[in-house]
């Protein structure tokens, strides 16, 4: 899995195909070990490099096996004897003595807690240049901990009742935050009263005006925002290019007993039969804002990938904006912490399209802890709501077409 992520640029979810034949508990453990390793990789490597005479190549099997063992100790609290007993058979007939020696030395010295691990160098530099001091520090802190579980409910009263009976917290209407747990075991999953959605990811749909009626949800799958819009009473058309993701959207709607018209199409080729009042464009992006749940995004999102995404986002926005009726609303969002995919896309768009204006959130539309920038957009950075478990990084802007 680590090789698939680090060398082939796969997501951890996709890489987990490698362990799909394992029993469920082993599979979950394997994915957890890989995740914990990715949360602290630069520091784990520094520990290893501190006790080896010759630097082990990045992809050396010995390095991988030691990384896995250290990540289990630091991230999962696995006892030393279990680490050693599971690490050594992985290098049978290979660098067993080396692994035993390095691991033994590090365990004897005692391992640091690494609860503020370093991010990959490229990310430290990029975010350090883009954001205020403190953002990288907050991100370091966040990557070390598995985040809480956020649920969005179809019904506001049910959310409050659920929070009260399950020891959860509600930080916004229809929202409940729980300590992380196995989702399908939670009461209510089967009967579809709620879906899993980071609180930050629930903000864009909250900016679609309540009276919009018909809403076009572009790039809609797997459907978190479609379900919000449908639960709000909008007539939703949900478009996505991916067949498999659209299938998940269909299943999610069936589970939650919500309705939307589904369209499988490339938004760069498709077009609606008439102009529309409201569009939500939750554009494909580097997803670096989701690093708490998907630490591998920090290794996948290189400069070129960010630039490619930004180019696609600009194209999607130009095209979608042309479908909006005068006075109509378009909400643009990305779960990215890169200004190129957020602030820059919107700044360039507004500069080139004087018939569009940014409309800041109105009082009561978003929860109180969300503030908008002087320009009127919303930027969620690491550190937001830190005491309550944090949020994914997001950028959201609402554009209105002048009448
Ligand atoms: C950020 S995800 C959407 C998440 C979704 N809005 C939600 O709330 O669950 C971006 C989606 O864009 C879709 N996509 C990417 N390029 C597209 C295109 N050219 N046309 C339509 N959909 C596209 C991807 O398949 C992916 O499902």
Coordinates of C-alpha atoms and ligand atoms in Angstrom, one line a residue:
X1 CA 0.0 0.0 0.0
X2 CA 2.8 2.4 0.9
X3 CA 4.5 1.7 -2.4
X4 CA 1.3 2.2 -4.3
X5 CA 0.8 5.6 -2.6
X6 CA 4.4 6.9 -2.5
X7 CA 5.7 5.6 -5.9
X8 CA 2.6 5.2 -8.0
X9 CA 0.6 8.1 -6.6
X10 CA -2.5 6.1 -5.7
X11 CA -5.0 7.1 -3.0
X12 CA -4.8 4.9 0.1
X13 CA -8.4 3.8 -0.6
X14 CA -7.3 2.5 -4.0
X15 CA -4.1 1.0 -2.7
X16 CA -6.1 -0.9 -0.1
X17 CA -7.2 -3.2 -2.9
X18 CA -3.9 -5.0 -2.2
X19 CA -5.4 -6.2 1.1
X20 CA -9.0 -6.8 0.0
X21 CA -8.8 -10.6 0.5
X22 CA -7.8 -10.3 4.2
X23 CA -10.4 -10.8 6.9
X24 CA -12.1 -7.5 7.8
X25 CA -10.2 -6.9 11.1
X26 CA -6.8 -7.6 9.5
X27 CA -7.7 -5.4 6.5
X28 CA -8.6 -2.5 8.9
X29 CA -5.4 -3.0 10.8
X30 CA -3.3 -3.0 7.6
X31 CA -4.9 0.2 6.4
X32 CA -4.5 1.8 9.8
X33 CA -0.8 1.0 9.9
X34 CA -0.3 2.5 6.4
X35 CA -2.2 5.6 7.5
X36 CA -0.2 6.0 10.7
X37 CA 3.0 5.6 8.7
X38 CA 2.0 8.4 6.3
X39 CA 1.0 10.7 9.1
X40 CA 4.6 10.8 10.4
X41 CA 6.8 9.7 7.5
X42 CA 9.4 12.5 7.5
X43 CA 10.0 12.1 11.3
X44 CA 10.0 8.3 11.1
X45 CA 12.7 8.5 8.4
X46 CA 14.7 11.0 10.5
X47 CA 14.6 8.5 13.4
X48 CA 15.8 5.7 11.1
X49 CA 18.5 7.9 9.5
X50 CA 19.7 8.9 12.9
X51 CA 20.9 5.3 13.7
X52 CA 22.0 3.9 10.3
X53 CA 25.6 4.4 9.2
X54 CA 24.7 4.4 5.5
X55 CA 21.4 6.1 4.4
X56 CA 18.9 3.4 3.4
X57 CA 17.3 4.2 0.0
X58 CA 13.7 5.5 0.3
X59 CA 12.3 2.4 -1.2
X60 CA 14.5 -0.1 0.6
X61 CA 12.5 -2.9 2.1
X62 CA 14.3 -2.5 5.4
X63 CA 13.3 1.1 5.6
X64 CA 9.6 0.3 4.8
X65 CA 9.5 -2.5 7.5
X66 CA 11.1 -0.2 10.1
X67 CA 8.7 2.6 9.2
X68 CA 5.7 0.3 9.7
X69 CA 7.0 -0.9 13.0
X70 CA 7.7 2.6 14.4
X71 CA 4.3 3.8 13.1
X72 CA 2.5 1.0 15.0
X73 CA 4.4 1.8 18.2
X74 CA 3.8 5.6 18.0
X75 CA 0.4 5.7 16.3
X76 CA -1.3 2.6 17.6
X77 CA 0.5 1.8 20.8
X78 CA 1.5 -1.7 19.7
X79 CA 3.8 -3.5 22.3
X80 CA 7.5 -3.9 21.4
X81 CA 7.5 -7.7 21.3
X82 CA 4.6 -7.6 18.8
X83 CA 6.4 -5.1 16.6
X84 CA 9.5 -7.1 16.5
X85 CA 7.7 -10.4 16.0
X86 CA 5.7 -9.1 13.1
X87 CA 8.5 -7.0 11.5
X88 CA 11.3 -9.6 11.3
X89 CA 9.4 -12.2 9.2
X90 CA 8.9 -9.5 6.6
X91 CA 12.6 -9.5 5.9
X92 CA 13.3 -13.2 6.2
X93 CA 16.1 -14.1 3.9
X94 CA 16.9 -10.4 3.6
X95 CA 18.1 -7.5 5.8
X96 CA 16.9 -9.1 9.0
X97 CA 19.9 -8.2 11.1
X98 CA 19.8 -4.6 10.0
X99 CA 16.1 -4.3 10.8
X100 CA 16.5 -6.0 14.1
X101 CA 19.5 -3.8 15.0
X102 CA 17.8 -0.5 14.0
X103 CA 14.5 -1.3 15.6
X104 CA 16.2 -2.6 18.8
X105 CA 18.3 0.6 19.1
X106 CA 15.3 2.9 18.6
X107 CA 13.1 1.0 21.0
X108 CA 15.7 0.9 23.7
X109 CA 16.3 4.6 23.4
X110 CA 12.5 5.2 23.6
X111 CA 10.5 6.8 20.8
X112 CA 9.3 10.4 20.8
X113 CA 5.5 10.9 20.8
X114 CA 5.6 12.7 17.4
X115 CA 2.4 14.5 18.2
X116 CA 3.4 17.4 16.0
X117 CA 5.1 15.6 13.1
X118 CA 6.7 17.4 10.2
X119 CA 4.8 17.6 7.0
X120 CA 6.5 16.6 3.7
X121 CA 9.1 19.3 2.9
X122 CA 7.3 20.4 -0.3
X123 CA 4.1 21.0 1.7
X124 CA 5.8 22.8 4.6
X125 CA 7.3 25.2 2.0
X126 CA 4.2 25.7 0.0
X127 CA 1.8 26.3 3.0
X128 CA 4.5 28.3 4.8
X129 CA 4.6 30.6 1.9
X130 CA 0.9 30.8 1.3
X131 CA -0.5 31.1 4.9
X132 CA 0.1 32.9 8.1
X133 CA 2.5 31.5 10.6
X134 CA 0.6 29.1 12.8
X135 CA -1.2 27.3 9.9
X136 CA 1.6 24.8 9.3
X137 CA 1.9 24.3 13.1
X138 CA -1.8 23.6 13.3
X139 CA -1.6 21.2 10.4
X140 CA 1.3 19.4 12.0
X141 CA -0.8 19.0 15.1
X142 CA -3.9 17.8 13.1
X143 CA -2.1 15.2 11.0
X144 CA -1.1 13.3 14.1
X145 CA -4.6 12.7 15.3
X146 CA -7.5 10.9 13.7
X147 CA -10.3 13.4 13.3
X148 CA -13.8 13.1 14.8
X149 CA -16.7 11.9 12.8
X150 CA -19.1 14.5 11.4
X151 CA -22.7 13.5 10.4
X152 CA -25.2 15.6 8.5
X153 CA -28.8 14.8 9.2
X154 CA -31.7 15.2 6.8
X155 CA -33.8 16.6 9.6
X156 CA -32.6 19.3 12.1
X157 CA -34.7 18.1 15.1
X158 CA -33.3 14.6 14.7
X159 CA -29.8 15.9 14.7
X160 CA -30.3 17.7 18.1
X161 CA -31.9 14.6 19.6
X162 CA -29.2 12.3 18.2
X163 CA -26.4 14.6 19.6
X164 CA -28.1 14.5 23.0
X165 CA -28.5 10.7 23.2
X166 CA -25.1 9.8 21.7
X167 CA -22.8 12.1 23.5
X168 CA -22.3 14.1 20.3
X169 CA -21.9 17.9 19.7
X170 CA -23.9 19.9 17.2
X171 CA -21.8 22.7 15.8
X172 CA -24.3 23.8 13.1
X173 CA -27.9 23.0 12.2
X174 CA -28.3 19.4 11.1
X175 CA -24.8 18.5 12.2
X176 CA -23.5 16.1 14.8
X177 CA -19.9 15.5 15.8
X178 CA -18.9 12.1 17.4
X179 CA -15.6 10.6 18.5
X180 CA -14.4 8.5 15.6
X181 CA -16.0 5.1 15.3
X182 CA -17.0 2.4 12.8
X183 CA -19.7 4.2 10.7
X184 CA -21.8 1.2 9.7
X185 CA -22.2 0.2 13.4
X186 CA -23.8 3.6 14.3
X187 CA -27.5 3.6 15.0
X188 CA -29.3 5.2 12.1
X189 CA -26.9 4.2 9.3
X190 CA -29.2 1.6 7.9
X191 CA -32.4 3.7 8.0
X192 CA -30.6 6.6 6.3
X193 CA -31.3 9.5 8.6
X194 CA -27.8 10.9 8.2
X195 CA -24.6 10.6 6.1
X196 CA -21.0 11.1 6.9
X197 CA -19.7 14.6 5.8
X198 CA -17.0 16.7 7.3
X199 CA -18.5 19.9 8.7
X200 CA -16.4 22.1 6.4
X201 CA -17.8 20.0 3.4
X202 CA -21.3 20.8 4.5
X203 CA -20.7 24.6 4.2
X204 CA -21.0 25.1 0.4
X205 CA -24.5 23.8 0.1
X206 CA -25.6 26.1 3.0
X207 CA -24.9 29.0 0.7
X208 CA -27.4 28.0 -2.0
X209 CA -30.4 30.4 -1.4
X210 CA -33.3 28.5 0.2
X211 CA -35.8 29.6 -2.4
X212 CA -33.6 28.6 -5.4
X213 CA -35.9 25.7 -6.3
X214 CA -34.0 24.0 -9.1
X215 CA -30.3 23.5 -8.3
X216 CA -27.6 22.0 -10.6
X217 CA -25.0 20.1 -8.6
X218 CA -22.0 19.8 -10.9
X219 CA -19.3 17.3 -9.9
X220 CA -21.8 15.8 -7.5
X221 CA -20.6 12.3 -6.6
X222 CA -20.7 10.6 -4.1
X223 CA -23.4 13.0 -3.2
X224 CA -22.9 14.6 0.2
X225 CA -23.9 18.0 -1.1
X226 CA -26.7 16.6 -3.3
X227 CA -28.3 15.0 -0.2
X228 CA -28.1 18.3 1.7
X229 CA -29.7 20.2 -1.2
X230 CA -32.4 17.5 -1.6
X231 CA -33.1 17.5 2.1
X232 CA -33.5 21.3 1.9
X233 CA -36.3 20.8 -0.5
X234 CA -34.5 21.8 -3.8
X235 CA -35.1 20.0 -7.1
X236 CA -31.6 18.8 -7.7
X237 CA -29.9 17.7 -10.9
X238 CA -26.7 15.9 -10.0
X239 CA -24.0 15.6 -12.7
X240 CA -20.8 13.6 -12.5
X241 CA -18.4 12.2 -15.1
X242 CA -17.6 9.0 -13.1
X243 CA -19.8 6.0 -13.5
X244 CA -18.7 4.3 -10.3
X245 CA -19.0 7.4 -8.2
X246 CA -22.4 8.2 -9.6
X247 CA -23.4 4.6 -8.6
X248 CA -22.4 5.5 -5.1
X249 CA -24.5 8.6 -5.3
X250 CA -27.4 6.5 -6.4
X251 CA -26.9 4.2 -3.4
X252 CA -26.6 7.1 -1.0
X253 CA -29.9 8.6 -2.3
X254 CA -31.6 5.3 -1.9
X255 CA -30.3 4.8 1.6
X256 CA -31.4 8.3 2.7
X257 CA -34.7 8.2 0.8
X258 CA -33.8 11.5 -1.0
X259 CA -34.4 12.3 -4.7
X260 CA -32.3 13.9 -7.4
X261 CA -32.1 13.5 -11.2
X262 CA -28.8 11.9 -12.0
X263 CA -26.8 12.7 -15.2
X264 CA -23.6 11.0 -16.2
X265 CA -21.6 13.5 -18.3
X266 CA -18.5 15.5 -18.7
X267 CA -19.4 19.0 -17.5
X268 CA -17.0 20.4 -20.2
X269 CA -19.2 18.9 -22.9
X270 CA -22.7 18.7 -21.5
X271 CA -25.1 21.7 -21.2
X272 CA -28.5 22.2 -19.7
X273 CA -31.6 22.7 -21.9
X274 CA -32.3 26.1 -20.3
X275 CA -30.6 28.6 -18.0
X276 CA -30.6 27.7 -14.2
X277 CA -31.1 29.7 -11.0
X278 CA -28.5 28.0 -8.9
X279 CA -25.4 25.9 -9.4
X280 CA -23.1 24.2 -6.9
X281 CA -19.6 23.5 -8.4
X282 CA -17.7 21.4 -6.0
X283 CA -14.8 21.1 -8.3
X284 CA -12.3 18.2 -8.6
X285 CA -9.1 19.3 -6.8
X286 CA -5.9 18.2 -5.1
X287 CA -7.9 17.5 -1.9
X288 CA -5.1 18.7 0.3
X289 CA -7.7 20.0 2.8
X290 CA -8.6 16.4 3.6
X291 CA -5.1 15.4 4.9
X292 CA -6.4 14.5 8.4
X293 CA -8.4 11.5 6.9
X294 CA -6.2 11.0 3.8
X295 CA -2.6 11.8 4.8
X296 CA -1.4 10.5 1.4
X297 CA -2.9 13.6 -0.3
X298 CA 0.2 15.5 0.9
X299 CA 2.4 13.1 -1.1
X300 CA 0.3 13.0 -4.2
X301 CA -0.4 16.7 -4.7
X302 CA 2.7 17.9 -6.3
X303 CA 3.0 21.3 -8.0
X304 CA 2.1 20.0 -11.5
X305 CA -1.1 18.3 -10.2
X306 CA -2.2 21.5 -8.5
X307 CA -1.6 23.5 -11.7
X308 CA -3.5 20.9 -13.8
X309 CA -6.4 21.0 -11.3
X310 CA -6.4 24.8 -11.3
X311 CA -6.7 24.8 -15.1
X312 CA -9.6 22.4 -15.1
X313 CA -11.3 24.4 -12.3
X314 CA -11.1 27.6 -14.3
X315 CA -12.6 25.8 -17.4
X316 CA -15.4 24.3 -15.3
X317 CA -16.2 27.7 -13.7
X318 CA -16.2 29.6 -17.0
X319 CA -18.5 27.0 -18.6
X320 CA -21.0 26.6 -15.6
X321 CA -21.2 30.4 -15.1
X322 CA -22.6 30.7 -18.7
X323 CA -25.6 28.6 -17.7
X324 CA -26.7 30.9 -14.9
X325 CA -29.8 33.1 -15.4
X326 CA -29.5 36.8 -14.5
X327 CA -29.7 37.1 -10.7
X328 CA -28.7 33.5 -10.3
X329 CA -26.2 32.1 -7.8
X330 CA -23.1 29.9 -8.3
X331 CA -21.3 28.5 -5.3
X332 CA -17.7 27.3 -6.1
X333 CA -15.9 25.1 -3.6
X334 CA -12.8 23.0 -3.3
X335 CA -11.5 20.9 -0.4
X336 CA -8.0 22.2 -1.1
X337 CA -5.5 24.3 0.9
X338 CA -3.8 25.6 -2.2
X339 CA -4.6 29.3 -3.1
X340 CA -4.1 28.4 -6.8
X341 CA -7.3 26.2 -6.6
X342 CA -9.3 28.7 -4.5
X343 CA -8.5 32.3 -4.1
X344 CA -6.7 32.6 -7.5
X345 CA -9.5 30.8 -9.5
X346 CA -12.1 33.2 -8.2
X347 CA -10.0 36.3 -8.4
X348 CA -9.2 35.6 -12.0
X349 CA -12.8 34.7 -12.8
X350 CA -14.3 37.9 -11.4
X351 CA -11.6 40.0 -13.1
X352 CA -12.5 38.5 -16.4
X353 CA -16.3 38.5 -15.9
X354 CA -17.5 41.9 -14.7
X355 CA -21.2 40.7 -14.7
X356 CA -20.4 38.5 -11.7
X357 CA -19.9 39.6 -8.1
X358 CA -18.8 37.8 -5.0
X359 CA -21.6 37.6 -2.4
X360 CA -20.4 37.1 1.1
X361 CA -22.4 34.8 3.4
X362 CA -25.3 36.5 5.2
X363 CA -25.8 36.4 8.9
X364 CA -27.1 33.0 10.0
X365 CA -26.3 31.2 6.7
X366 CA -23.1 29.7 8.1
X367 CA -22.3 28.7 11.7
X368 CA -20.8 31.5 13.8
X369 CA -17.3 30.2 13.9
X370 CA -17.0 30.8 10.1
X371 CA -15.8 34.2 9.0
X372 CA -15.5 35.5 5.5
X373 CA -12.6 37.3 4.0
X374 CA -12.7 41.0 3.1
X375 CA -13.3 39.8 -0.5
X376 CA -16.4 37.9 0.7
X377 CA -15.2 34.3 0.3
X378 CA -14.7 31.6 3.0
X379 CA -11.4 30.0 3.7
X380 CA -11.2 27.2 6.2
X381 CA -7.6 26.7 7.4
X382 CA -6.0 24.1 9.8
X383 CA -6.5 25.5 13.3
X384 CA -10.2 26.4 12.7
X385 CA -12.2 25.0 15.6
X386 CA -9.1 23.2 16.8
X387 CA -10.4 22.7 20.4
X388 CA -13.5 20.9 19.0
X389 CA -11.5 18.6 16.7
X390 CA -10.9 20.8 13.7
X391 CA -12.2 20.9 10.2
X392 CA -11.1 19.9 6.7
X393 CA -9.4 22.7 4.7
X394 CA -11.8 24.3 2.3
X395 CA -12.3 27.3 0.0
X396 CA -15.9 28.5 -0.8
X397 CA -17.1 31.5 -2.8
X398 CA -20.6 32.5 -3.8
X399 CA -20.9 34.3 -7.1
X400 CA -24.1 36.2 -8.2
X401 CA -24.8 37.1 -11.9
X402 CA -25.9 40.7 -12.1
X403 CA -29.5 41.0 -13.4
Ligands
LIG1 C1 -14.8 16.9 -5.0 S1 -15.5 15.6 -5.8 C2 -17.2 15.9 -5.6 C3 -17.8 15.6 -4.2 C4 -19.3 15.8 -4.1 N1 -19.7 17.1 -4.5 C5 -19.8 15.5 -2.7 O1 -20.2 16.4 -2.0 O2 -19.9 14.3 -2.4 C6 -15.3 16.0 -7.5 C7 -16.1 15.2 -8.5 O3 -15.9 15.7 -9.8 C8 -16.1 14.7 -10.8 N2 -15.5 15.3 -12.0 C9 -14.2 15.5 -12.4 N3 -14.1 16.0 -13.6 C10 -15.4 16.2 -14.1 C11 -16.0 16.6 -15.3 N4 -15.2 17.1 -16.3 N5 -17.3 16.6 -15.4 C12 -18.1 16.1 -14.4 N6 -17.6 15.7 -13.3 C13 -16.3 15.7 -13.1 C14 -15.4 13.6 -10.2 O4 -15.8 12.3 -10.7 C15 -15.7 13.7 -8.7 O5 -16.8 12.9 -8.3

